[in-house]
Amino acid sequence: MLKYCGISVAMENAHDEVKIAADFICLSNNEDGVAEWIKKNILV
């Protein structure tokens, strides 16, 4: 699924296979990784 979407983002604490398939790695879910990635890369 990550290979077919436009931009794929995986959490830092995801399985290695997921991180390899992703375009970007964000912080872990404990660090609000997706929210921080969105702030830095989309809401600029």
mmCIF file of N, CA, C and O in Angstrom:
data_model
loop_
_atom_site.group_PDB
_atom_site.id
_atom_site.type_symbol
_atom_site.label_atom_id
_atom_site.label_comp_id
_atom_site.label_asym_id
_atom_site.label_seq_id
_atom_site.Cartn_x
_atom_site.Cartn_y
_atom_site.Cartn_z
ATOM 1 N N MET A 1 0.826 -1.183 0.000
ATOM 2 C CA MET A 1 0.000 0.000 0.000
ATOM 3 C C MET A 1 0.878 1.256 0.000
ATOM 4 O O MET A 1 0.575 2.212 -0.701
ATOM 5 N N LEU A 2 1.945 1.260 0.783
ATOM 6 C CA LEU A 2 2.808 2.439 0.840
ATOM 7 C C LEU A 2 3.469 2.734 -0.495
ATOM 8 O O LEU A 2 3.749 3.882 -0.816
ATOM 9 N N LYS A 3 3.723 1.713 -1.288
ATOM 10 C CA LYS A 3 4.386 1.909 -2.575
ATOM 11 C C LYS A 3 3.470 2.546 -3.613
ATOM 12 O O LYS A 3 3.939 3.132 -4.577
ATOM 13 N N TYR A 4 2.168 2.449 -3.446
ATOM 14 C CA TYR A 4 1.229 2.932 -4.446
ATOM 15 C C TYR A 4 0.629 4.295 -4.140
ATOM 16 O O TYR A 4 0.002 4.894 -4.990
ATOM 17 N N CYS A 5 0.809 4.797 -2.941
ATOM 18 C CA CYS A 5 0.261 6.112 -2.616
ATOM 19 C C CYS A 5 1.243 7.205 -3.041
ATOM 20 O O CYS A 5 2.399 6.943 -3.345
ATOM 21 N N GLY A 6 0.796 8.436 -3.081
ATOM 22 C CA GLY A 6 1.652 9.526 -3.532
ATOM 23 C C GLY A 6 2.869 9.744 -2.653
ATOM 24 O O GLY A 6 3.998 9.756 -3.118
ATOM 25 N N ILE A 7 2.661 9.899 -1.371
ATOM 26 C CA ILE A 7 3.731 10.095 -0.399
ATOM 27 C C ILE A 7 3.456 9.146 0.758
ATOM 28 O O ILE A 7 2.351 9.128 1.301
ATOM 29 N N SER A 8 4.445 8.379 1.127
ATOM 30 C CA SER A 8 4.239 7.447 2.240
ATOM 31 C C SER A 8 5.145 7.828 3.406
ATOM 32 O O SER A 8 6.315 8.142 3.225
ATOM 33 N N VAL A 9 4.549 7.811 4.588
ATOM 34 C CA VAL A 9 5.260 8.179 5.809
ATOM 35 C C VAL A 9 5.083 7.054 6.820
ATOM 36 O O VAL A 9 3.963 6.608 7.062
ATOM 37 N N ALA A 10 6.171 6.609 7.397
ATOM 38 C CA ALA A 10 6.122 5.564 8.417
ATOM 39 C C ALA A 10 6.592 6.140 9.748
ATOM 40 O O ALA A 10 7.406 7.055 9.797
ATOM 41 N N MET A 11 6.075 5.586 10.796
ATOM 42 C CA MET A 11 6.477 5.987 12.136
ATOM 43 C C MET A 11 7.859 5.419 12.437
ATOM 44 O O MET A 11 8.222 4.346 11.956
ATOM 45 N N GLU A 12 8.613 6.124 13.251
ATOM 46 C CA GLU A 12 9.957 5.690 13.639
ATOM 47 C C GLU A 12 9.948 4.318 14.302
ATOM 48 O O GLU A 12 10.872 3.532 14.162
ATOM 49 N N ASN A 13 8.880 3.997 15.013
ATOM 50 C CA ASN A 13 8.806 2.723 15.718
ATOM 51 C C ASN A 13 8.038 1.658 14.933
ATOM 52 O O ASN A 13 7.630 0.649 15.491
ATOM 53 N N ALA A 14 7.878 1.849 13.618
ATOM 54 C CA ALA A 14 7.223 0.854 12.767
ATOM 55 C C ALA A 14 8.176 -0.312 12.503
ATOM 56 O O ALA A 14 9.384 -0.214 12.751
ATOM 57 N N HIS A 15 7.634 -1.394 11.967
ATOM 58 C CA HIS A 15 8.462 -2.532 11.575
ATOM 59 C C HIS A 15 9.417 -2.102 10.471
ATOM 60 O O HIS A 15 9.120 -1.218 9.671
ATOM 61 N N ASP A 16 10.564 -2.733 10.414
ATOM 62 C CA ASP A 16 11.589 -2.382 9.425
ATOM 63 C C ASP A 16 11.067 -2.461 7.994
ATOM 64 O O ASP A 16 11.397 -1.622 7.164
ATOM 65 N N GLU A 17 10.227 -3.442 7.684
ATOM 66 C CA GLU A 17 9.687 -3.586 6.337
ATOM 67 C C GLU A 17 8.854 -2.370 5.941
ATOM 68 O O GLU A 17 8.874 -1.938 4.795
ATOM 69 N N VAL A 18 8.119 -1.832 6.890
ATOM 70 C CA VAL A 18 7.291 -0.651 6.635
ATOM 71 C C VAL A 18 8.180 0.558 6.392
ATOM 72 O O VAL A 18 7.970 1.327 5.452
ATOM 73 N N LYS A 19 9.201 0.721 7.210
ATOM 74 C CA LYS A 19 10.105 1.863 7.059
ATOM 75 C C LYS A 19 10.868 1.804 5.737
ATOM 76 O O LYS A 19 11.087 2.837 5.105
ATOM 77 N N ILE A 20 11.231 0.624 5.291
ATOM 78 C CA ILE A 20 11.924 0.480 4.006
ATOM 79 C C ILE A 20 11.012 0.894 2.857
ATOM 80 O O ILE A 20 11.447 1.537 1.904
ATOM 81 N N ALA A 21 9.738 0.569 2.941
ATOM 82 C CA ALA A 21 8.790 0.875 1.866
ATOM 83 C C ALA A 21 8.371 2.341 1.852
ATOM 84 O O ALA A 21 7.925 2.848 0.830
ATOM 85 N N ALA A 22 8.542 3.048 2.956
ATOM 86 C CA ALA A 22 8.075 4.428 3.073
ATOM 87 C C ALA A 22 9.047 5.413 2.436
ATOM 88 O O ALA A 22 10.247 5.169 2.354
ATOM 89 N N ASP A 23 8.491 6.549 1.992
ATOM 90 C CA ASP A 23 9.317 7.634 1.459
ATOM 91 C C ASP A 23 9.979 8.426 2.582
ATOM 92 O O ASP A 23 11.082 8.930 2.422
ATOM 93 N N PHE A 24 9.272 8.564 3.694
ATOM 94 C CA PHE A 24 9.757 9.355 4.829
ATOM 95 C C PHE A 24 9.532 8.591 6.122
ATOM 96 O O PHE A 24 8.593 7.812 6.230
ATOM 97 N N ILE A 25 10.377 8.841 7.099
ATOM 98 C CA ILE A 25 10.225 8.293 8.446
ATOM 99 C C ILE A 25 10.009 9.478 9.376
ATOM 100 O O ILE A 25 10.811 10.413 9.395
ATOM 101 N N CYS A 26 8.925 9.439 10.136
ATOM 102 C CA CYS A 26 8.670 10.517 11.091
ATOM 103 C C CYS A 26 8.940 10.011 12.505
ATOM 104 O O CYS A 26 9.295 8.856 12.701
ATOM 105 N N LEU A 27 8.793 10.884 13.458
ATOM 106 C CA LEU A 27 8.989 10.511 14.859
ATOM 107 C C LEU A 27 8.014 9.409 15.254
ATOM 108 O O LEU A 27 7.042 9.139 14.548
ATOM 109 N N SER A 28 8.225 8.809 16.388
ATOM 110 C CA SER A 28 7.351 7.727 16.851
ATOM 111 C C SER A 28 5.970 8.258 17.219
ATOM 112 O O SER A 28 5.761 9.462 17.361
ATOM 113 N N ASN A 29 5.037 7.337 17.392
ATOM 114 C CA ASN A 29 3.685 7.729 17.787
ATOM 115 C C ASN A 29 3.676 8.351 19.183
ATOM 116 O O ASN A 29 2.831 9.190 19.484
ATOM 117 N N ASN A 30 4.622 7.993 20.029
ATOM 118 C CA ASN A 30 4.711 8.590 21.366
ATOM 119 C C ASN A 30 5.169 10.042 21.321
ATOM 120 O O ASN A 30 5.031 10.767 22.301
ATOM 121 N N GLU A 31 5.737 10.452 20.184
ATOM 122 C CA GLU A 31 6.238 11.822 20.028
ATOM 123 C C GLU A 31 5.378 12.624 19.045
ATOM 124 O O GLU A 31 5.834 13.633 18.513
ATOM 125 N N ASP A 32 4.150 12.161 18.790
ATOM 126 C CA ASP A 32 3.243 12.821 17.844
ATOM 127 C C ASP A 32 3.885 12.983 16.468
ATOM 128 O O ASP A 32 3.819 14.035 15.837
ATOM 129 N N GLY A 33 4.507 11.909 16.009
ATOM 130 C CA GLY A 33 5.270 11.938 14.779
ATOM 131 C C GLY A 33 4.519 12.410 13.555
ATOM 132 O O GLY A 33 5.027 13.231 12.784
ATOM 133 N N VAL A 34 3.309 11.917 13.338
ATOM 134 C CA VAL A 34 2.555 12.314 12.147
ATOM 135 C C VAL A 34 2.211 13.792 12.208
ATOM 136 O O VAL A 34 2.367 14.517 11.220
ATOM 137 N N ALA A 35 1.772 14.261 13.343
ATOM 138 C CA ALA A 35 1.432 15.688 13.484
ATOM 139 C C ALA A 35 2.652 16.561 13.213
ATOM 140 O O ALA A 35 2.553 17.572 12.501
ATOM 141 N N GLU A 36 3.792 16.187 13.743
ATOM 142 C CA GLU A 36 5.013 16.965 13.510
ATOM 143 C C GLU A 36 5.425 16.928 12.044
ATOM 144 O O GLU A 36 5.842 17.938 11.488
ATOM 145 N N TRP A 37 5.293 15.762 11.398
ATOM 146 C CA TRP A 37 5.656 15.649 9.985
ATOM 147 C C TRP A 37 4.744 16.537 9.134
ATOM 148 O O TRP A 37 5.211 17.233 8.245
ATOM 149 N N ILE A 38 3.463 16.539 9.438
ATOM 150 C CA ILE A 38 2.509 17.379 8.700
ATOM 151 C C ILE A 38 2.857 18.854 8.893
ATOM 152 O O ILE A 38 2.872 19.625 7.925
ATOM 153 N N LYS A 39 3.138 19.267 10.108
ATOM 154 C CA LYS A 39 3.499 20.665 10.374
ATOM 155 C C LYS A 39 4.730 21.076 9.581
ATOM 156 O O LYS A 39 4.773 22.167 9.029
ATOM 157 N N LYS A 40 5.734 20.222 9.511
ATOM 158 C CA LYS A 40 6.994 20.566 8.867
ATOM 159 C C LYS A 40 6.956 20.446 7.342
ATOM 160 O O LYS A 40 7.694 21.139 6.647
ATOM 161 N N ASN A 41 6.116 19.571 6.807
ATOM 162 C CA ASN A 41 6.176 19.267 5.385
ATOM 163 C C ASN A 41 4.945 19.683 4.584
ATOM 164 O O ASN A 41 5.042 19.769 3.368
ATOM 165 N N ILE A 42 3.842 19.907 5.235
ATOM 166 C CA ILE A 42 2.630 20.261 4.501
ATOM 167 C C ILE A 42 2.153 21.670 4.871
ATOM 168 O O ILE A 42 1.765 22.438 4.006
ATOM 169 N N LEU A 43 2.206 22.002 6.113
ATOM 170 C CA LEU A 43 1.711 23.306 6.586
ATOM 171 C C LEU A 43 2.800 24.352 6.616
ATOM 172 O O LEU A 43 2.860 25.168 7.506
ATOM 173 N N VAL A 44 3.669 24.368 5.638
ATOM 174 C CA VAL A 44 4.771 25.331 5.587
ATOM 175 C C VAL A 44 4.352 26.611 4.938
ATOM 176 O O VAL A 44 3.460 26.772 4.232
#
